[in-house]
């Protein structure tokens, strides 16, 4: 699709949603006043693995303000289990009750829920619930999980290996035999957690007269969430409304229905009173969802130049104790996306995912974040081992414009991406040769500079074909409606969740472009399942292409009808000689120029609603439009990240210098929003690689239960970011959209690690695990400085 | 727990409250004064989302009890914009895209309403240092830093200050 001229999208400018956030008038779940609401608090297991022998609630029930106390046993009667059993090769089916009934599986597992008249009283009572646990040995690391005699996290399974898949394309074993060298590299990614600054929380209101549940919850995917909630409560979907108000960040943590939320909903229905819950930070860090923690190994068969002849990849992921998502969800994506921008056809992978006695995993911004670090780390290892320049090795292996569309060894089709272009532009921008000179001078002075390069291919929007091919039930389509009101202003909605990415701004631009009306007259309504159409929500960098694309197509339908009506009003035979711009109908003259007419959108809207007899024959009244759109199987963005660091060899401290990214993420709905997503994603990647670490001891006690232990990068540690925009359109999506917002994490993880290893090169050591703490760097350098 | 009577002065308004002595200032402001712009992000004094001004100085409302505030003047985010007019800090955050989900934003606004009064011409390092007391998971801080620089410049210009 070619769109040489845009009128509304692609222009930088401030956001529509800011005023309420800046003035303290945002409405997050916990800001919603509900008269008479009761407060829930959860009693949580202090043990990583134990049998629940008995729960004594008598003392707690006598505490002031307590209204009700329930355990997994009551909840099992009121709700259905979650059965996670998609027909995926190598994946074992599992089930999960609403709260544990017989045993607990991690420290923080909820075993009872107190409902009281206020939160302080509920917490007082929670301390009085006496649970008799028979403690058991826990599985606290993924290697232990694989041992033959390891305790079983889920007794219904034969072992802790919840998923095992392998795949071969071409003849990687043969390539190894022919190779000049086989270069092996390993990568250990640390366990992390999403930590939106707004923790989880919800409010359940049960309407006994209508037998209807209204559920307020900060949510990335309100409609699929409602489907899950209704099913688990055994209610028809007509009797559940999910309202996601302003959301203080999601990052993947606010997609699925959690056990605490289902408990609160069931209790409101049971008690016939409103019940609310707000998670505290301790719970958020130790009992919501975790992410990452994997071990990866590559074996690259290379020729003497550094060309990859064949590649083998292994990944082992620690999925935690419960499957809120299918076990293949994250690790398989790393394996299928690994080769990224490189030409590798002889490829094999082996994916293992194990259960352990830790919080269950969820996708976290760039669920396959480790991908680019592994591939680029492999490139750097090849360069290091063969004594070649890392840029040379990348150039030698990289796909170029002539190669696209390119079917990868994992059978994904890469098209409309520009990895080589972003690499070359970025190298020029950071003055690569100049850096090497500076680096050499600094080394002579005893200072250790490093430059990391990370070329990424970011898988973005997935269409229904992708889901079908991956064997995952579900779809990647999206839905939208647009309604031009009788006064000519526009309401529009799409099935995304409002998790803080500026959708009210970017989506208004998409409608504006399709319709021909300034975005200031367009209001985007999100997150209310009675208002929004059934869409798949905000996740996987799909908002722009799936959400914006659907709204744009829907607005095109609206514009067509508006122009057909205008043509009748103007006595013009062919509506295609008209256009709408800034709400005014214009006519193309013979010479091709556009001239205004006396007809405006407000005139058309008035007739459509208030004088339908004046409409063209057979045209239905009103201006309401609905559209669904299924994107291509997969879209991709790409970028090259450059990170400069100085490592203090004496302390192991890493000082971040220049950070630059050259990025191609297609047509932009709003450059302002895209830039903000680039910054935020890079920051999350750097923070995760340098500081963040969920730590369990050998008994399964979580040692990172506060922000003083689980460290998130502050403004003091992070650099400024430079962005080179090199956007080219995707030719198979509306407007040329590609999607973005997760690649920054992938790029940052790879670039920072590459930079540190480049700095450490004189010591002949390689950092291959995260976080890159000063202690770890010193451990590598000990005896070498 | 026995409740105590307390007059809490918030944004120039007196609130007569009957609350438990253990009630956090953050909870009293949100629940009893019904000013929900002050957000609670960690309840252990690290994230800075709950920052309010006590007698003009930034304080973490989750780290003090409401009963400690008798005789003090509290200012929350709701009092920063006047008659719908954003303050220079708020306006600059808007113009520079210095916020995304908005949850940490009130704490950042309050931090810098106080900071810029004491440091009218801060360096980037000083801004980053002051901002390091507020966690933001969305922005990577880059645009917040730019916004504070801009606000400082504009406040100085409107105060008639001419850069040397």
XYZ file of N, CA and C in Angstrom, chain B residues 9-159:
453
model
N -4.371 19.731 57.466
C -4.461 20.854 56.523
C -3.865 20.405 55.192
N -4.720 20.301 54.188
C -4.249 19.860 52.867
C -4.701 20.867 51.820
N -3.774 21.385 51.097
C -4.052 22.360 50.016
C -4.890 23.531 50.530
N -4.602 23.963 51.762
C -5.283 25.129 52.315
C -6.651 24.837 52.899
N -7.038 23.557 52.899
C -8.351 23.178 53.434
C -8.141 22.328 54.689
N -8.934 22.593 55.734
C -8.832 21.791 56.956
C -9.776 20.603 56.884
N -9.235 19.412 57.157
C -10.051 18.200 57.196
C -10.056 17.685 58.629
N -11.237 17.630 59.238
C -11.331 17.074 60.585
C -11.535 15.571 60.460
N -10.544 14.818 60.918
C -10.566 13.370 60.716
C -10.572 12.634 62.050
N -11.172 11.461 62.008
C -11.093 10.546 63.155
C -10.466 9.270 62.603
N -9.185 9.074 62.887
C -8.463 7.974 62.250
C -7.567 7.244 63.243
N -7.200 6.038 62.874
C -6.244 5.299 63.696
C -4.884 5.977 63.628
N -4.160 5.992 64.751
C -2.838 6.637 64.738
C -1.877 5.995 63.747
N -2.123 4.725 63.410
C -1.205 4.043 62.492
C -1.497 4.347 61.024
N -2.522 5.129 60.775
C -2.867 5.353 59.370
C -1.805 6.213 58.677
N -1.340 5.730 57.547
C -0.306 6.444 56.802
C -0.864 7.735 56.231
N 0.003 8.721 56.109
C -0.417 9.980 55.487
C -0.943 9.724 54.077
N -0.274 8.833 53.347
C -0.721 8.545 51.978
C -2.155 8.020 51.970
N -2.485 7.133 52.902
C -3.848 6.588 52.950
C -4.847 7.644 53.405
N -4.452 8.484 54.384
C -5.379 9.516 54.872
C -5.690 10.524 53.777
N -4.659 10.926 53.025
C -4.871 11.886 51.948
C -5.801 11.285 50.892
N -5.573 10.029 50.546
C -6.353 9.386 49.492
C -7.772 9.039 49.937
N -7.877 8.437 51.139
C -9.186 7.909 51.539
C -10.008 8.930 52.313
N -9.380 9.644 53.243
C -10.148 10.541 54.112
C -10.306 11.934 53.509
N -9.279 12.407 52.831
C -9.389 13.712 52.168
C -9.863 13.552 50.726
N -9.936 12.332 50.260
C -10.426 11.984 48.927
C -9.629 12.674 47.821
N -8.336 12.773 48.059
C -7.435 13.330 47.050
C -6.581 12.173 46.517
N -7.058 11.563 45.444
C -6.429 10.320 44.984
C -5.297 10.546 43.985
N -4.928 11.802 43.775
C -3.795 12.066 42.875
C -2.468 11.613 43.453
N -2.368 11.536 44.770
C -1.157 11.032 45.417
C -1.187 9.510 45.333
N -0.253 8.935 44.595
C -0.298 7.484 44.345
C 0.636 6.722 45.268
N 0.280 5.487 45.497
C 1.072 4.628 46.366
C 1.708 3.534 45.506
N 3.024 3.537 45.442
C 3.699 2.577 44.558
C 4.477 1.507 45.286
N 4.912 1.773 46.519
C 5.708 0.732 47.181
C 5.474 0.647 48.685
N 5.016 1.736 49.295
C 4.797 1.760 50.740
C 6.060 1.458 51.535
N 7.224 1.625 50.912
C 8.437 1.563 51.720
C 9.453 2.626 51.338
N 8.943 3.713 50.774
C 9.786 4.888 50.654
C 10.821 4.882 49.556
N 10.696 4.010 48.574
C 11.693 3.971 47.513
C 11.194 4.606 46.221
N 9.957 4.336 45.844
C 9.532 4.691 44.474
C 9.193 6.166 44.299
N 8.823 6.857 45.371
C 8.579 8.292 45.288
C 7.234 8.696 44.703
N 6.379 7.734 44.336
C 5.095 8.086 43.718
C 4.203 8.884 44.668
N 4.360 8.679 45.955
C 3.471 9.308 46.939
C 3.996 10.654 47.443
N 5.006 11.202 46.775
C 5.626 12.437 47.273
C 4.606 13.585 47.353
N 4.535 14.209 48.519
C 3.717 15.415 48.732
C 4.658 16.464 49.333
N 4.184 17.680 49.453
C 4.973 18.710 50.123
C 4.435 18.904 51.531
N 5.317 18.895 52.501
C 4.949 19.236 53.873
C 5.687 20.531 54.199
N 4.930 21.574 54.409
C 5.496 22.915 54.608
C 6.478 23.247 53.482
N 6.111 22.839 52.272
C 6.895 23.202 51.091
C 8.024 22.254 50.751
N 8.277 21.264 51.591
C 9.395 20.353 51.323
C 8.862 18.967 50.942
N 9.529 18.315 49.971
C 9.009 17.017 49.537
C 9.166 15.939 50.613
N 8.115 15.172 50.781
C 8.081 14.120 51.807
C 7.373 12.918 51.207
N 7.805 11.719 51.563
C 7.118 10.501 51.103
C 5.932 10.239 52.029
N 4.758 10.361 51.480
C 3.563 10.255 52.318
C 3.366 8.843 52.859
N 4.039 7.849 52.286
C 3.911 6.477 52.792
C 4.833 6.223 53.975
N 5.722 7.176 54.262
C 6.678 6.965 55.352
C 6.331 7.783 56.583
N 5.166 8.431 56.581
C 4.782 9.113 57.817
C 3.322 8.835 58.123
N 3.004 8.979 59.384
C 1.623 8.809 59.835
C 0.890 10.141 59.718
N -0.374 10.057 59.432
C -1.164 11.279 59.311
C -1.125 12.078 60.612
N -1.134 11.370 61.754
C -1.176 12.097 63.038
C 0.074 12.944 63.278
N 1.141 12.653 62.545
C 2.347 13.468 62.699
C 2.195 14.831 62.017
N 1.136 14.991 61.260
C 1.026 16.162 60.398
C 0.208 17.297 61.001
N -0.224 17.132 62.253
C -0.971 18.212 62.903
C -0.094 19.457 62.929
N -0.657 20.580 62.527
C 0.089 21.830 62.551
C 0.955 22.057 61.317
N 0.941 21.095 60.407
C 1.732 21.255 59.181
C 0.814 21.480 57.981
N 1.377 22.091 56.978
C 0.624 22.400 55.761
C 1.057 21.413 54.667
N 0.096 20.643 54.188
C 0.405 19.643 53.166
C -0.082 20.138 51.799
N 0.742 19.938 50.793
C 0.336 20.280 49.428
C 0.410 19.013 48.581
N -0.663 18.739 47.855
C -0.683 17.566 46.974
C -0.787 18.005 45.514
N -0.674 17.047 44.640
C -0.684 17.309 43.200
C -1.933 18.096 42.763
N -3.036 17.881 43.462
C -4.281 18.533 43.043
C -4.198 20.060 43.133
N -3.239 20.582 43.946
C -3.159 22.031 44.148
C -2.115 22.695 43.252
N -1.482 21.925 42.384
C -0.376 22.506 41.610
C -0.881 23.349 40.438
N -1.817 22.822 39.674
C -2.381 23.625 38.579
C -3.375 24.616 39.175
N -3.344 25.842 38.690
C -4.257 26.872 39.214
C -5.317 27.172 38.162
N -6.578 27.000 38.533
C -7.698 27.282 37.620
C -7.513 26.587 36.271
N -7.069 25.335 36.333
C -6.913 24.583 35.088
C -5.651 24.925 34.323
N -4.850 25.843 34.841
C -3.616 26.264 34.177
C -2.458 25.440 34.739
N -1.778 24.696 33.880
C -0.679 23.862 34.347
C 0.486 24.717 34.838
N 1.198 24.228 35.825
C 2.414 24.903 36.287
C 3.497 24.725 35.225
N 4.574 25.508 35.288
C 5.657 25.319 34.290
C 6.193 23.890 34.277
N 6.285 23.237 35.435
C 6.776 21.853 35.468
C 5.784 20.938 34.749
N 4.516 21.077 35.066
C 3.491 20.241 34.410
C 3.455 20.505 32.903
N 3.492 21.787 32.536
C 3.410 22.152 31.122
C 4.602 21.572 30.352
N 5.778 21.648 30.955
C 6.975 21.129 30.275
C 6.922 19.608 30.166
N 6.436 18.929 31.185
C 6.282 17.471 31.096
C 5.333 17.114 29.953
N 4.276 17.892 29.799
C 3.323 17.683 28.703
C 4.010 17.895 27.351
N 4.715 18.981 27.220
C 5.312 19.322 25.918
C 6.453 18.383 25.544
N 7.177 17.881 26.532
C 8.345 17.042 26.244
C 8.036 15.548 26.323
N 6.778 15.182 26.457
C 6.385 13.780 26.599
C 7.100 13.137 27.783
N 7.039 13.832 28.900
C 7.740 13.364 30.095
C 6.904 12.461 30.977
N 5.858 11.875 30.415
C 5.043 10.930 31.182
C 4.396 9.962 30.214
N 4.162 8.747 30.675
C 3.430 7.778 29.850
C 2.208 7.268 30.599
N 2.374 6.272 31.463
C 1.169 5.775 32.150
C 0.677 6.779 33.182
N 1.542 7.671 33.625
C 1.109 8.754 34.508
C 1.076 8.410 35.978
N 1.360 7.176 36.338
C 1.186 6.786 37.744
C 2.254 7.420 38.633
N 3.495 7.511 38.145
C 4.570 8.103 38.950
C 4.590 9.618 38.840
N 3.830 10.158 37.875
C 3.932 11.572 37.515
C 3.641 12.539 38.676
N 2.584 12.338 39.460
C 2.340 13.288 40.555
C 3.537 13.408 41.508
N 4.176 12.307 41.802
C 5.343 12.351 42.693
C 6.491 13.124 42.074
N 6.653 12.981 40.772
C 7.731 13.697 40.075
C 7.423 15.189 40.025
N 6.173 15.528 39.748
C 5.790 16.948 39.748
C 6.071 17.562 41.117
N 5.664 16.885 42.185
C 5.853 17.455 43.528
C 7.331 17.594 43.863
N 8.129 16.593 43.484
C 9.575 16.665 43.733
C 10.169 17.918 43.104
N 9.772 18.177 41.864
C 10.417 19.285 41.148
C 9.746 20.632 41.386
N 8.514 20.648 41.849
C 7.947 21.933 42.303
C 8.829 22.486 43.419
N 9.254 21.620 44.320
C 10.114 22.058 45.427
C 11.553 22.266 44.957
N 12.058 21.322 44.173
C 13.475 21.360 43.757
C 13.821 22.635 42.986
N 12.958 23.030 42.070
C 13.295 24.182 41.231
C 13.232 25.503 41.998
N 12.513 25.493 43.115
C 12.532 26.705 43.943
C 13.901 26.873 44.596
N 14.485 25.765 44.986
C 15.796 25.832 45.642
C 16.945 25.833 44.637
N 16.694 25.235 43.468
C 17.740 25.127 42.435
C 17.199 25.666 41.114
N 17.118 26.974 40.969
C 16.449 27.515 39.774
C 17.198 27.252 38.476
N 18.497 26.953 38.559
C 19.273 26.775 37.333
C 20.079 25.477 37.407
N 19.396 24.327 37.469
C 20.120 23.079 37.740
C 20.844 22.540 36.503
N 21.926 21.832 36.745
C 22.607 21.109 35.660
C 21.861 19.803 35.410
N 22.165 19.138 34.271
C 21.520 17.846 34.009
C 21.855 16.856 35.121
N 23.077 16.890 35.599
C 23.468 15.951 36.650
C 22.649 16.175 37.918
N 22.440 17.452 38.258
C 21.629 17.751 39.445
C 20.184 17.284 39.258
N 19.674 17.472 38.040
C 18.296 17.030 37.766
C 18.206 15.507 37.894
N 19.170 14.809 37.298
C 19.136 13.345 37.353
C 19.298 12.853 38.792
N 20.104 13.552 39.531
C 20.300 13.175 40.925
C 18.990 13.324 41.712
N 18.317 14.460 41.513
C 17.049 14.690 42.232
C 15.982 13.701 41.765
N 15.985 13.420 40.469
C 14.971 12.528 39.897
C 15.204 11.078 40.320
N 16.403 10.767 40.766
C 16.699 9.374 41.120
C 15.881 8.910 42.329
N 15.201 9.814 42.988
C 14.306 9.416 44.077
C 12.912 9.044 43.611
N 12.689 9.091 42.313
C 11.379 8.712 41.770
C 11.581 7.644 40.710
N 10.955 6.498 40.904
C 11.047 5.438 39.899
C 9.986 5.647 38.832
N 10.411 5.499 37.584
C 9.474 5.515 36.458
C 9.802 4.295 35.621
N 8.817 3.492 35.300
C 9.060 2.259 34.552
C 8.788 2.454 33.061
N 8.205 3.589 32.681
C 7.791 3.779 31.278
C 8.765 4.599 30.448
N 9.288 5.694 30.985
C 9.899 6.709 30.111
C 11.398 6.568 29.918
N 12.088 5.841 30.795
C 13.550 5.846 30.731
C 14.144 7.179 31.171
N 13.313 8.066 31.686
C 13.687 9.356 32.304
C 14.163 10.425 31.324
N 14.562 10.039 30.125
C 15.161 10.978 29.169
C 14.286 12.232 28.998
N 13.016 12.022 28.714
C 12.138 13.166 28.461
C 11.750 13.907 29.739
N 11.814 13.234 30.869
C 11.541 13.943 32.132
C 12.676 14.934 32.382
N 13.895 14.484 32.162
C 15.058 15.364 32.346
C 14.934 16.574 31.411
N 14.577 16.306 30.155
C 14.422 17.400 29.190
C 13.339 18.376 29.658
N 12.260 17.833 30.203
C 11.156 18.683 30.655
C 11.575 19.560 31.828
N 12.323 19.005 32.742
C 12.732 19.800 33.908
C 13.684 20.919 33.476
N 14.575 20.595 32.555
C 15.456 21.647 32.014
C 14.626 22.781 31.412
N 13.617 22.379 30.645
C 12.787 23.371 29.967
C 12.006 24.201 30.985
N 11.459 23.528 31.978
C 10.684 24.244 32.997
C 11.576 25.238 33.733
N 12.795 24.826 34.044
C 13.707 25.720 34.765
C 13.983 26.965 33.932
N 14.245 26.756 32.650
C 14.515 27.892 31.763
C 13.316 28.823 31.704
N 12.148 28.228 31.548
C 10.958 29.067 31.417
C 10.651 29.811 32.710
N 10.853 29.168 33.830
C 10.579 29.845 35.103
C 11.548 31.001 35.299
N 12.775 30.785 34.886
C 13.757 31.867 35.023
C 13.413 33.023 34.098
N 13.000 32.676 32.875
C 12.651 33.742 31.928
C 11.465 34.547 32.430
N 10.472 33.829 32.953
C 9.280 34.567 33.400
C 9.557 35.332 34.688
N 10.622 34.946 35.403
C 10.986 35.712 36.605
C 11.898 36.878 36.243
